[in-house]
Tab-separated table of C-alpha atoms in Angstrom:
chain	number	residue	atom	x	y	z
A	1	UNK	CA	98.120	96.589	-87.730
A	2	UNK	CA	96.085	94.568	-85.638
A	3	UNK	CA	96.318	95.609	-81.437
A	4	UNK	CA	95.827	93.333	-78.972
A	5	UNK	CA	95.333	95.215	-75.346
A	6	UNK	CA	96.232	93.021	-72.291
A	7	UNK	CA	96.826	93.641	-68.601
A	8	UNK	CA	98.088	91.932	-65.729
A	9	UNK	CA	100.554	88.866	-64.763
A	10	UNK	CA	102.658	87.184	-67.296
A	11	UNK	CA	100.246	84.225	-66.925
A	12	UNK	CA	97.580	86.873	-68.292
A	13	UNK	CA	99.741	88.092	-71.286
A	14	UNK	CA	100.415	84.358	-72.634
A	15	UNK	CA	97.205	83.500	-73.892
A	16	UNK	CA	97.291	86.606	-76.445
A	17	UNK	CA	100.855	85.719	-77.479
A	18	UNK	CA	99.471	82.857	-78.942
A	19	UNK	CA	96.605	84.160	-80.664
A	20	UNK	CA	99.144	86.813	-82.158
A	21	UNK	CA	101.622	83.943	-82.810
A	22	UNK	CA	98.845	82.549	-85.098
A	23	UNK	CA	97.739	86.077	-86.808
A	24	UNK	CA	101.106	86.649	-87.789
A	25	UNK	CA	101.689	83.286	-89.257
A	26	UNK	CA	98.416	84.047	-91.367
A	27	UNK	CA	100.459	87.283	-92.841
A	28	UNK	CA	98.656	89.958	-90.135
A	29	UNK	CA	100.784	93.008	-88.706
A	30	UNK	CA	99.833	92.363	-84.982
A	31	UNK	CA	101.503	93.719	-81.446
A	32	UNK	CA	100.300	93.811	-78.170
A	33	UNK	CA	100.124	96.732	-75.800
A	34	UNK	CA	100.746	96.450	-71.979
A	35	UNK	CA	102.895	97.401	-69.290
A	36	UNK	CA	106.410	98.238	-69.864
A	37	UNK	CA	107.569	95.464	-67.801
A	38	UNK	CA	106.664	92.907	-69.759
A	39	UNK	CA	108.466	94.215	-73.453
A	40	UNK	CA	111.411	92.180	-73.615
A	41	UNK	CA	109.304	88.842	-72.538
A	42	UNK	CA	106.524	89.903	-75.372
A	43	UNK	CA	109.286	90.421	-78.043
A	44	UNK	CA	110.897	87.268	-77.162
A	45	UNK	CA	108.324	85.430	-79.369
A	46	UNK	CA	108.584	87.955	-82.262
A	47	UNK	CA	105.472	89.506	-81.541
A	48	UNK	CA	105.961	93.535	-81.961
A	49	UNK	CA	105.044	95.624	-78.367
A	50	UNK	CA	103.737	98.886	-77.305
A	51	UNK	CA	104.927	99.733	-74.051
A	52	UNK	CA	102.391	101.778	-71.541
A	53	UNK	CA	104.768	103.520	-69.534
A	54	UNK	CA	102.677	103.797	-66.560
A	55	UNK	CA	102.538	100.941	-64.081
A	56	UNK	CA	100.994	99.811	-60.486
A	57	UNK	CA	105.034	101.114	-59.806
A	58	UNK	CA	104.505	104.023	-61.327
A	59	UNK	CA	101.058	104.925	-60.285
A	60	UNK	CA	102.048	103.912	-56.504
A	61	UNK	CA	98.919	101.452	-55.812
A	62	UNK	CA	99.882	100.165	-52.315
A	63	UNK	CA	101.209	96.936	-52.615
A	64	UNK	CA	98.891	95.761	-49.536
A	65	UNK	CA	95.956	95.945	-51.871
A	66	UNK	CA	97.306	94.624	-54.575
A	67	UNK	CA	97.886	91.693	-52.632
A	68	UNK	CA	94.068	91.588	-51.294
A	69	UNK	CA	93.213	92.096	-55.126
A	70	UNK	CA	94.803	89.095	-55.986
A	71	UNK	CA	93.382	87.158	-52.556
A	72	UNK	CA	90.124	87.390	-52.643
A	73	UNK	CA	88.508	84.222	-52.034
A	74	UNK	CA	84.958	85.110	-52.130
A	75	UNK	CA	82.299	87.095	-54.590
A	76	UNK	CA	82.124	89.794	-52.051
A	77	UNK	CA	86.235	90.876	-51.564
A	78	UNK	CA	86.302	90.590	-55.622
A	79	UNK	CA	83.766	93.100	-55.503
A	80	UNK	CA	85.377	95.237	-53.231
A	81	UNK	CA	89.365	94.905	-54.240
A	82	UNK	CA	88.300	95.644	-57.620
A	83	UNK	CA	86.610	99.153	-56.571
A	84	UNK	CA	89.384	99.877	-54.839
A	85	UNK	CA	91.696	99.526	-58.030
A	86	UNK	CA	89.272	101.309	-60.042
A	87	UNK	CA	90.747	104.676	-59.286
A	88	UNK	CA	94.400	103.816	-60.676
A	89	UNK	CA	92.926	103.122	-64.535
A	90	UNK	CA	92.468	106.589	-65.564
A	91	UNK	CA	96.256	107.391	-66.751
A	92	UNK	CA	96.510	103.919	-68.008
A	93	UNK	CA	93.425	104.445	-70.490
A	94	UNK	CA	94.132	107.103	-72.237
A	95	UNK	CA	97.505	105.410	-73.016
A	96	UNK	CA	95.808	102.566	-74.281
A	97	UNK	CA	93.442	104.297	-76.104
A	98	UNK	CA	96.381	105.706	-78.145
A	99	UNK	CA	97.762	102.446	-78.719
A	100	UNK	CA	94.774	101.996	-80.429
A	101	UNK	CA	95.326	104.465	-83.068
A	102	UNK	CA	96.608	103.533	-86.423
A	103	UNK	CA	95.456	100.006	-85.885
A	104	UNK	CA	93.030	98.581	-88.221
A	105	UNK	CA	91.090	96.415	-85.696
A	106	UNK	CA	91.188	95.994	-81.742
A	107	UNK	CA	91.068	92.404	-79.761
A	108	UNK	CA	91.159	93.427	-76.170
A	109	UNK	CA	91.072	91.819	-73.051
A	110	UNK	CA	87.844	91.849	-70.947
A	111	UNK	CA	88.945	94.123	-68.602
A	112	UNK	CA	90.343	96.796	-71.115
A	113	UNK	CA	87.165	97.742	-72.074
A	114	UNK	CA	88.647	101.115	-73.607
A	115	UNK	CA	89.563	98.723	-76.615
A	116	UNK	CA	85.283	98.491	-77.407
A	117	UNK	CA	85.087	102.317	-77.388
A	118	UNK	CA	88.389	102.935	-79.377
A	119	UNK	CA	87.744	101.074	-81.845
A	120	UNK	CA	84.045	102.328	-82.186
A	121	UNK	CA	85.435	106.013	-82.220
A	122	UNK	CA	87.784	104.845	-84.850
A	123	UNK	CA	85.627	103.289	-86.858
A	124	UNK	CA	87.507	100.050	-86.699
A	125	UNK	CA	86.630	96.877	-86.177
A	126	UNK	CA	86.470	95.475	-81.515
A	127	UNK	CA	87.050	91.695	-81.147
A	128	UNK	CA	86.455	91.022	-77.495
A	129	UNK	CA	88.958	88.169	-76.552
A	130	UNK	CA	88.508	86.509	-73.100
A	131	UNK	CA	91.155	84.124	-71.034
A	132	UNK	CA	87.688	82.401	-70.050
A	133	UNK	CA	84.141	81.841	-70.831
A	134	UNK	CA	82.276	85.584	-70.032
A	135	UNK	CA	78.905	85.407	-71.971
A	136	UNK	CA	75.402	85.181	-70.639
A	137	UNK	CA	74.349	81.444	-70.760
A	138	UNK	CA	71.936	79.153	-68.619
A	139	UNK	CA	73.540	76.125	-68.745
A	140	UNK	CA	76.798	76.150	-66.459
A	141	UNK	CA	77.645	79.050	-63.653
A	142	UNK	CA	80.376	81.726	-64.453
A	143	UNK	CA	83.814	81.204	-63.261
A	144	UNK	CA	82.955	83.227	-60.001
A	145	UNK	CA	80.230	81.145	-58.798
A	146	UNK	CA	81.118	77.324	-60.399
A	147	UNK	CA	81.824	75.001	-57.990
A	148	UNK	CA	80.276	77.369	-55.367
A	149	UNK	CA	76.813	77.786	-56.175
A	150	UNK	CA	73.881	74.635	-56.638
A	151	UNK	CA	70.762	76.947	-57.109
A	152	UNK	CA	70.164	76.923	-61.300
A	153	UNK	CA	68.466	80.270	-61.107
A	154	UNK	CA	71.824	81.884	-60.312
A	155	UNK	CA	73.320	80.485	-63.363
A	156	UNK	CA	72.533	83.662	-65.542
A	157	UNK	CA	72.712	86.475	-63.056
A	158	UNK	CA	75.705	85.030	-61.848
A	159	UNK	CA	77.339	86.332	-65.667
A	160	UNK	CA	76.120	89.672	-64.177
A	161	UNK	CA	78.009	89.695	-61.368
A	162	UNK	CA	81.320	88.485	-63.053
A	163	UNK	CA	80.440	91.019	-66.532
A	164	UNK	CA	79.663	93.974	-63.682
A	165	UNK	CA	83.083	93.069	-61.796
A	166	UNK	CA	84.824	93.613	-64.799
A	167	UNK	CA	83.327	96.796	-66.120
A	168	UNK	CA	83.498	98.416	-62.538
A	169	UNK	CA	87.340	98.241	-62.860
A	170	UNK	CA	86.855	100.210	-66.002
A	171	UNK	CA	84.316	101.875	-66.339
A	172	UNK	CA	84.986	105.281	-64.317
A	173	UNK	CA	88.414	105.299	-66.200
A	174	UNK	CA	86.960	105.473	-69.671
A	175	UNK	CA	84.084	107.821	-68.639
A	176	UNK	CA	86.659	110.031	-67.457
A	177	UNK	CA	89.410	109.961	-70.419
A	178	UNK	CA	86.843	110.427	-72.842
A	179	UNK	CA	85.065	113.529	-71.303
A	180	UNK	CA	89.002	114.441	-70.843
A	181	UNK	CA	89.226	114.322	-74.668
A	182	UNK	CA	86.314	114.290	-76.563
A	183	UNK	CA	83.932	116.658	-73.802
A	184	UNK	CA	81.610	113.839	-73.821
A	185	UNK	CA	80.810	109.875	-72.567
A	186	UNK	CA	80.934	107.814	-75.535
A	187	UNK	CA	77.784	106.450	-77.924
A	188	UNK	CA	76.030	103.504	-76.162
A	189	UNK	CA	78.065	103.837	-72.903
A	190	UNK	CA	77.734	100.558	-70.926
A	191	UNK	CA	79.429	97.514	-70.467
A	192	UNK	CA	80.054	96.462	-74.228
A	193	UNK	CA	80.322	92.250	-73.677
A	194	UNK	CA	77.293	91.281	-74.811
A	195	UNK	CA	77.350	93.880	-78.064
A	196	UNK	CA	79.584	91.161	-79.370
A	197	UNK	CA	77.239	89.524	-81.577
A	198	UNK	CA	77.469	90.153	-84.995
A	199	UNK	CA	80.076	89.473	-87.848
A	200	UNK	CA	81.675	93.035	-87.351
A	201	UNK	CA	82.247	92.879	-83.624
A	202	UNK	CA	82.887	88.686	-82.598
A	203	UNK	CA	84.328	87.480	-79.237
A	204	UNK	CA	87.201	84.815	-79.291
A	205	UNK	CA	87.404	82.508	-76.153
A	206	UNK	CA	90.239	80.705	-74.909
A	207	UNK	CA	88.583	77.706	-73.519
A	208	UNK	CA	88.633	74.008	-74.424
A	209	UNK	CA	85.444	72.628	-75.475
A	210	UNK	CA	86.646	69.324	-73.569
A	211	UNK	CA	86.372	71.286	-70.006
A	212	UNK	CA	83.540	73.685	-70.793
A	213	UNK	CA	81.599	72.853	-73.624
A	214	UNK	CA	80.529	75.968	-75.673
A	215	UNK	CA	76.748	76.755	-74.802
A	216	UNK	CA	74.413	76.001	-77.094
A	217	UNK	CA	72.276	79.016	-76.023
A	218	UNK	CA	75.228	81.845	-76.704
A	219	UNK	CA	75.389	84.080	-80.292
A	220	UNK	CA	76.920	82.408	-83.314
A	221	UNK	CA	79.945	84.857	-83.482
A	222	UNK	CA	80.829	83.965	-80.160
A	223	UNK	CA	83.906	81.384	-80.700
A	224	UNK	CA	85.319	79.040	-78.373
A	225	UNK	CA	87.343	76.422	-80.492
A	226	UNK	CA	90.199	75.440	-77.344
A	227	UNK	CA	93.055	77.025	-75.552
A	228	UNK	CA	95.215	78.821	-76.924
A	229	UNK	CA	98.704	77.676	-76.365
A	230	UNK	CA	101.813	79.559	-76.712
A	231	UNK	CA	104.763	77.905	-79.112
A	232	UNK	CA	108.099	78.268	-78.016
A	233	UNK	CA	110.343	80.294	-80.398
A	234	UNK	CA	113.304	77.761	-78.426
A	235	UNK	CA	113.589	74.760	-77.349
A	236	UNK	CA	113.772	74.523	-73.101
A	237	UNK	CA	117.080	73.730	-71.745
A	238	UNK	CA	116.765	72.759	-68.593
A	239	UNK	CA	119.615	73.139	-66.159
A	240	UNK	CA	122.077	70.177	-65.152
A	241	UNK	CA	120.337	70.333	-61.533
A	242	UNK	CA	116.994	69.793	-63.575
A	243	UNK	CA	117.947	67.613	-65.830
A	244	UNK	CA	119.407	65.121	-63.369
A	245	UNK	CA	116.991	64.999	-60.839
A	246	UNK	CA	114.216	64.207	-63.451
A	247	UNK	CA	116.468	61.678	-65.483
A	248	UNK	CA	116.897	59.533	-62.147
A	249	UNK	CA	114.359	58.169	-59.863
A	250	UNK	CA	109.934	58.164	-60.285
A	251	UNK	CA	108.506	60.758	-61.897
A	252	UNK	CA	108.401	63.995	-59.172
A	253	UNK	CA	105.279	66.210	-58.283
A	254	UNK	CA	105.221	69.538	-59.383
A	255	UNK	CA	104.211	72.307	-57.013
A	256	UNK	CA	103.792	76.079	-57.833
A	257	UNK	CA	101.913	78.907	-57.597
A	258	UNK	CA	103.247	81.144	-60.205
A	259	UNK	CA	102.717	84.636	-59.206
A	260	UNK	CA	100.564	83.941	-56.503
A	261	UNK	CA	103.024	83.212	-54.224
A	262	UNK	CA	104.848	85.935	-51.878
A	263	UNK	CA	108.096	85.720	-50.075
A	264	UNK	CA	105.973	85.440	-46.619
A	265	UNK	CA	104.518	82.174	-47.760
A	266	UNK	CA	107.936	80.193	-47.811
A	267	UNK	CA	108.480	78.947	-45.157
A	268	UNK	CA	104.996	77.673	-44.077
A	269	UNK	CA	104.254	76.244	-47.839
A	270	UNK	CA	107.563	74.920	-48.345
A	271	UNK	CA	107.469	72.721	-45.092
A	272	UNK	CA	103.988	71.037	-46.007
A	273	UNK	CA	105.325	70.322	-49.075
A	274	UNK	CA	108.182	68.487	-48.514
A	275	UNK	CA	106.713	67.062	-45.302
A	276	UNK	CA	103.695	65.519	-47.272
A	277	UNK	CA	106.003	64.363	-50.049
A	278	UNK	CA	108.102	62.449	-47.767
A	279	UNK	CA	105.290	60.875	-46.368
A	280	UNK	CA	104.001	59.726	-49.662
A	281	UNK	CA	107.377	58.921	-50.394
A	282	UNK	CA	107.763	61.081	-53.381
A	283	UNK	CA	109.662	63.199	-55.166
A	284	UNK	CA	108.904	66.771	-55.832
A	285	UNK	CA	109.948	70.296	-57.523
A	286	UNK	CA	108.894	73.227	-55.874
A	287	UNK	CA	109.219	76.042	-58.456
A	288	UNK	CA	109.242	79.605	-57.950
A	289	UNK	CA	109.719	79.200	-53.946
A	290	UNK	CA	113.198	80.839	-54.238
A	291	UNK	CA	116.411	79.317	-52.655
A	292	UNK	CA	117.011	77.569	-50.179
A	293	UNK	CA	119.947	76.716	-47.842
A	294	UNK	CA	119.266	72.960	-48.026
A	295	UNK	CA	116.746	70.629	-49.222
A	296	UNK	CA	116.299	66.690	-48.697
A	297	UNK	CA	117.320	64.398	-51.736
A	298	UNK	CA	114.050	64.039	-52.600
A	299	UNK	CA	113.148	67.898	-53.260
A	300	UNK	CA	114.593	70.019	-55.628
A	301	UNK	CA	114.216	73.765	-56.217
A	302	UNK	CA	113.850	75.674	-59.746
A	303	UNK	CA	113.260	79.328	-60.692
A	304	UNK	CA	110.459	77.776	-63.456
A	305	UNK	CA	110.345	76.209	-66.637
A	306	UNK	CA	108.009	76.115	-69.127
A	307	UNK	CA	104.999	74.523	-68.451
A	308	UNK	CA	104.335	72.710	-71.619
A	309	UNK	CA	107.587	70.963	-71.436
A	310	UNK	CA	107.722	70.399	-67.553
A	311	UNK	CA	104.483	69.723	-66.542
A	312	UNK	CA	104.301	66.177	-69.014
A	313	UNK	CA	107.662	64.594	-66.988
A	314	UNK	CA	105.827	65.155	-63.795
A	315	UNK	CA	103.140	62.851	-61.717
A	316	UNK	CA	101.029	65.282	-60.053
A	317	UNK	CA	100.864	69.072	-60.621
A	318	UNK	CA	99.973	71.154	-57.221
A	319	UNK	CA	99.504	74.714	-58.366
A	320	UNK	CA	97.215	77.630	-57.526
A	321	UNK	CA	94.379	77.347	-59.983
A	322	UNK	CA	95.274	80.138	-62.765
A	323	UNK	CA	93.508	79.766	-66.010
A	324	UNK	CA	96.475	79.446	-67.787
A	325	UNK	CA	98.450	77.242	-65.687
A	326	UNK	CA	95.296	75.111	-65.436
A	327	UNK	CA	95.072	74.657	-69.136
A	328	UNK	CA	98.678	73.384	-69.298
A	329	UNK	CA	97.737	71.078	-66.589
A	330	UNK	CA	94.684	69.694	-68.848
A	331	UNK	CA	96.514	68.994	-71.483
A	332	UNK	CA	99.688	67.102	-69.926
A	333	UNK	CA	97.313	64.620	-69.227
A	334	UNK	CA	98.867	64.781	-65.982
A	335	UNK	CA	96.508	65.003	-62.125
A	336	UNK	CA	96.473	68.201	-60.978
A	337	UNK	CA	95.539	69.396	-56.949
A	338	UNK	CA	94.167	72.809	-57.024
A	339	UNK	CA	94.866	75.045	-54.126
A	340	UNK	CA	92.981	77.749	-54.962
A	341	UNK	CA	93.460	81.886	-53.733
A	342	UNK	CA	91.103	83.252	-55.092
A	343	UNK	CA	88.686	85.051	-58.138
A	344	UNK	CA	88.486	82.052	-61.085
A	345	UNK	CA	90.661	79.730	-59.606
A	346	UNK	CA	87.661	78.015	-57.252
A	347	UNK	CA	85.963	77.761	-60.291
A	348	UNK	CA	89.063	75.668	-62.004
A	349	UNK	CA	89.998	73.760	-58.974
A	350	UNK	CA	86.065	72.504	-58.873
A	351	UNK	CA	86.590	72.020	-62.461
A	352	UNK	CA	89.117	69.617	-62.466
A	353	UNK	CA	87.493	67.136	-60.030
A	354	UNK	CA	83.943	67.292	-61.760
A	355	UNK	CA	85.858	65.451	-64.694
A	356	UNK	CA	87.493	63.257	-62.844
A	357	UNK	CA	91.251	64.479	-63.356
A	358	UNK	CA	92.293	66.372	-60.479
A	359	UNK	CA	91.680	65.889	-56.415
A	360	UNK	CA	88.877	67.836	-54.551
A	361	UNK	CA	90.119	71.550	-54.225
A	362	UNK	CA	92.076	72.921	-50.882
A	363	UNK	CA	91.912	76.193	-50.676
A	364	UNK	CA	95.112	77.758	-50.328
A	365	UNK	CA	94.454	78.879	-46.602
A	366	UNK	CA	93.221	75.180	-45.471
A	367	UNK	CA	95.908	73.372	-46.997
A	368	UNK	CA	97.960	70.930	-44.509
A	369	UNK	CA	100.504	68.310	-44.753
A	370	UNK	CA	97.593	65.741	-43.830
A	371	UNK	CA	95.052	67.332	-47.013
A	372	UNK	CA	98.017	67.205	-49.152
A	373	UNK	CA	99.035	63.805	-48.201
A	374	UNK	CA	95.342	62.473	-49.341
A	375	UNK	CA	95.331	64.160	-52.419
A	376	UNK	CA	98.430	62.727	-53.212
A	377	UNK	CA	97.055	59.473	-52.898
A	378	UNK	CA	93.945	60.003	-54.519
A	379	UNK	CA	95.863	61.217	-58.129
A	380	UNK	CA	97.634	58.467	-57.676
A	381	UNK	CA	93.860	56.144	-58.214
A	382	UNK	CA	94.684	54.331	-61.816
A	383	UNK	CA	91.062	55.787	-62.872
A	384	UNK	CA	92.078	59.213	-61.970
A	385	UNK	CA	95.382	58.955	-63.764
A	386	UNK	CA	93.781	57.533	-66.908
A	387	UNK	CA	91.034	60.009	-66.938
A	388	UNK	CA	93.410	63.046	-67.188
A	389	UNK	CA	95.426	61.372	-70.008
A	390	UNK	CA	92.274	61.022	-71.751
A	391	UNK	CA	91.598	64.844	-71.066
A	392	UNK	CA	95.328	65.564	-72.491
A	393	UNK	CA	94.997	64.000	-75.803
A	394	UNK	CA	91.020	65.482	-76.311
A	395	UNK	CA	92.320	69.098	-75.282
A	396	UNK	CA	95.286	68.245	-78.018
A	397	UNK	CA	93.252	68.172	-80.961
A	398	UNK	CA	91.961	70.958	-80.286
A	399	UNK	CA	93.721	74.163	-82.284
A	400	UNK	CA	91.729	77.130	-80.151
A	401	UNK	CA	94.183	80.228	-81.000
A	402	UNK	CA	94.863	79.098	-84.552
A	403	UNK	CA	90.709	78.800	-84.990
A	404	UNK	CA	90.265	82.125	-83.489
A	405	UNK	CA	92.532	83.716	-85.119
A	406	UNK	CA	91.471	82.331	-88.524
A	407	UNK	CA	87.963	84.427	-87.353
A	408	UNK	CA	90.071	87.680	-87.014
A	409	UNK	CA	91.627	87.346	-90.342
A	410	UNK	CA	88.445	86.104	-91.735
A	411	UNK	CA	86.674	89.831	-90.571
A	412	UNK	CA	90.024	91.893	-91.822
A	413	UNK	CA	89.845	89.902	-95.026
C-alpha cells in the first residue's frame, strides 16, 4: 500500500488524486490520508481514504486566523500566519504518522513533512511530491518571490525562505510527537526537501514544463514531467440553467475564487463583476458567490462545475490565482485575469502575463470595475487569445501525473 499524505482545501487534495488515479491504473494499492471532511469527495474517484479525525473544527483554530493564513499577501504575514498555525499540528501528526504504518512507501505533501521521518523510521521508501516547483535552483525565483523580486541574487535564498515557511509549520509538531513516542528527535532532524536526491528517496512535481521549465541546475531524481490532472470517474452534467445560458449567446467569462472567497466578499465582488461585464458588454458566470435574489440576463450564478469541462466554453477566466485552478486555466487555452490573495498566487498571476496569456495581475484588494473593465479588453487582444491556445495544446501533451507516477512504480518495482 502506497500513502499519499495531503492537507488543506479541496483544490490542494486534487493534484494527488490524480497521481493516485495513475498508480492504481499501473496495478499499485494506493489511498490518501487527510481530513475527515474530505472522505466521501476522495472516494468518489475510487481512490481508498484514511480519515484523520482531527480537524481545524476539531482542534478549534480561530477562524479569524485561518482567514489571515489564507490572506497573506506578502513574504512577511506568510511568515507570521504560518507560526501562528504551527501550534495546532501536533495531534494531527501523530495521526498521520500512523497512517503511515503498513504502507510500503510514503509520497507526502511538502508541508507534511512527518511523511520524510515515517517513512525513514519505517524503513520504507519517502517520495516528496509538491503542488509546485520547491527545489533550490538559480535560474527563476520561488513561487513566493516571482513576479515580486528583480535582484538575481535572491533567486536561491529566496527557496530558503519558501523551504523554511514550510518546515516552520511542521517542524515543532514532529519534534514533539516523536519525543512523545520514541523519547527522542529523529536521525538527521531538519527540513528533509533537499535529501530528495537519490533513486531511493525522488521528488515528483506537478508543474508543466511549458510554464516553468524544469531547471537544468536541480538533481536528476527530481521530476517535473506536467500537471497532473484529475480524470473524471463521470461525465459533468450541467444543470438546465447552465446548459442554456452557455448554449445561447457569446461565449461568457468565468469568475471565481474557489475557496478563497467568504460570504463578506459578496456583495462588493459581485457588483464589480457584473458592473464591468456590462460595460464590456459581456456575459459572465460567477461561481461559488452563492444565490442571489436577482441577476441581469447577462449573469448567471452556479454552485461550480468542473473546471476541465467549464473553463474550455468560456472567454476569459477571472479567478484567484490557486495552483490548481491556474493549471486548468493553462490548459483551456483560454485568457485568464489573476486576482491574486495571497502566498503562490502572485507568483501565478505574474506568471500568466510573462507568457503572454493572461492580463497584468490585480490583486484581490485593488480590483475595481474600471481594472476589470481593461483587462477584459486586453484578453480580448487576438495575440493574447492565440497565445493561450498555444499554451493549452503544449500543456496537453504533456502526461505529468502518469510520468510521475511511472517513477513511483519504477522505485516499488
Amino acid at each position: 500500500m502506497i500513502t499519499i499524505l495531503c492537507s488543506g482545501s479541496r483544490g490542494d487534495f486534487q493534484p494527488y488524486i490524480a497521481l493516485a488515479q495513475e498508480l492504481k491504473g499501473l496495478g499499485k494499492e494506493v489511498r490518501i490520508a487527510g481530513q475527515r471532511d474530505f472522505e466521501g469527495f476522495i472516494r468518489s474517484y475510487g481512490i481508498d481514504f484514511y480519515p484523520i479525525q482531527a480537524d481545524f473544527a476539531s482542534l478549534n483554530v480561530d477562524p479569524k486566523m485561518m482567514k489571515q493564513a489564507q490572506n497573506a499577501d506578502n513574504p512577511l504575514k506568510m511568515l507570521l500566519a504560518f507560526n501562528k498555525m504551527k501550534k495546532y499540528g501536533n495531534i494531527l501528526t501523530g495521526e498521520f504518522y500512523e497512517a503511515c504504518v503498513g504502507s510500503e512507501a510514503i509520497v507526502y505533501h511538502p508541508g507534511m513533512t512527518i511523511g520524510y521521518f515515517a517513512a525513514q523510521k519505517l524503513g520504507i521508501p519517502s517520495i516528496l511530491a509538491s503542488p509546485f516547483p520547491i527545489h533550490t535552483t538559480s535560474s527563476v525565483p520561488s513561487v513566493i518571490l516571482y513576479g515580486r523580486m528583480k535582484a538575481k541574487w535572491m533567486t536561491k535564498m529566496s527557496y530558503g525562505m519558501l523551504q523554511g515557511m514550510l518546515w516552520m509549520v511542521t517542524k515543532d509538531a514532529v519534534k514533539d510527537f516523536w519525543k512523545g513516542k520514541f523519547n527522542e528527535l529523529p536521525k538527521g532532524f531538519k527540513m528533509p526537501y533537499e535529501k530528495h536526491d537519490d533513486e531511493t528517496h525522488p521528488a515528483v512535481i506537478s508543474c508543466s514544463n511549458f510554464v516553468f521549465p524544469r531547471p537544468e541546475d536541480w538533481n536528476p531524481n527530481v521530476h517535473q514531467y506536467g500537471y497532473w490532472f484529475v480524470k473524471e470517474e463521470m461525465e459533468y452534467n450541467p444543470s438546465p440553467e447552465l446548459k442554456a445560458f452557455l448554449d445561447h449567446g457569446d461565449k461568457p467569462v468565468y469568475i471565481g475564487f474557489g475557496s478563497m472567497f467568504s460570504d463578506d466578499m459578496k456583495e462588493r465582488y459581485s457588483k464589480i463583476a457584473i458592473e464591468a461585464l456590462r460595460i464590456c458588454g459581456k456575459r459572465g458566470i460567477l461561481s461559488g458567490m452563492g444565490k442571489f435574489d436577482s441577476l441581469p440576463d447577462h449573469v448567471i450564478a452556479i454552485d461550480g462545475a468542473p473546471h476541465t469541462w467549464l473553463f474550455p466554453k468560456v472567454s476569459a477566466i477571472v479567478h484567484h490565482g490557486g495552483a490548481g485552478t491556474t493549471a486548468s486555466g493553462f490548459l483551456s487555452g483560454v485568457p485568464s485575469i489573476i486576482t491574486p490573495f495571497s502566498n503562490d498566487q502572485f507568483a501565478w498571476a505574474a506568471r500568466s502575463y510573462d507568457l503572454g496569456v493572461g492580463a497584468y495581475p490585480i490583486p484581490i484588494k485593488k480590483l475595481t470595475v474600471e481594472n476589470l473593465v481593461e483587462s477584459l479588453k486586453y484578453t480580448d487582444q487576438e495575440k493574447i487569445q492565440h497565445q493561450a491556445k498555444m499554451l493549452g495544446e503544449k500543456i496537453a501533451q504533456e502526461n505529468g501525473a502518469k510520468d510521475c507516477a511511472n517513477v513511483i512504480a519504477t522505485l516499488l518495482g
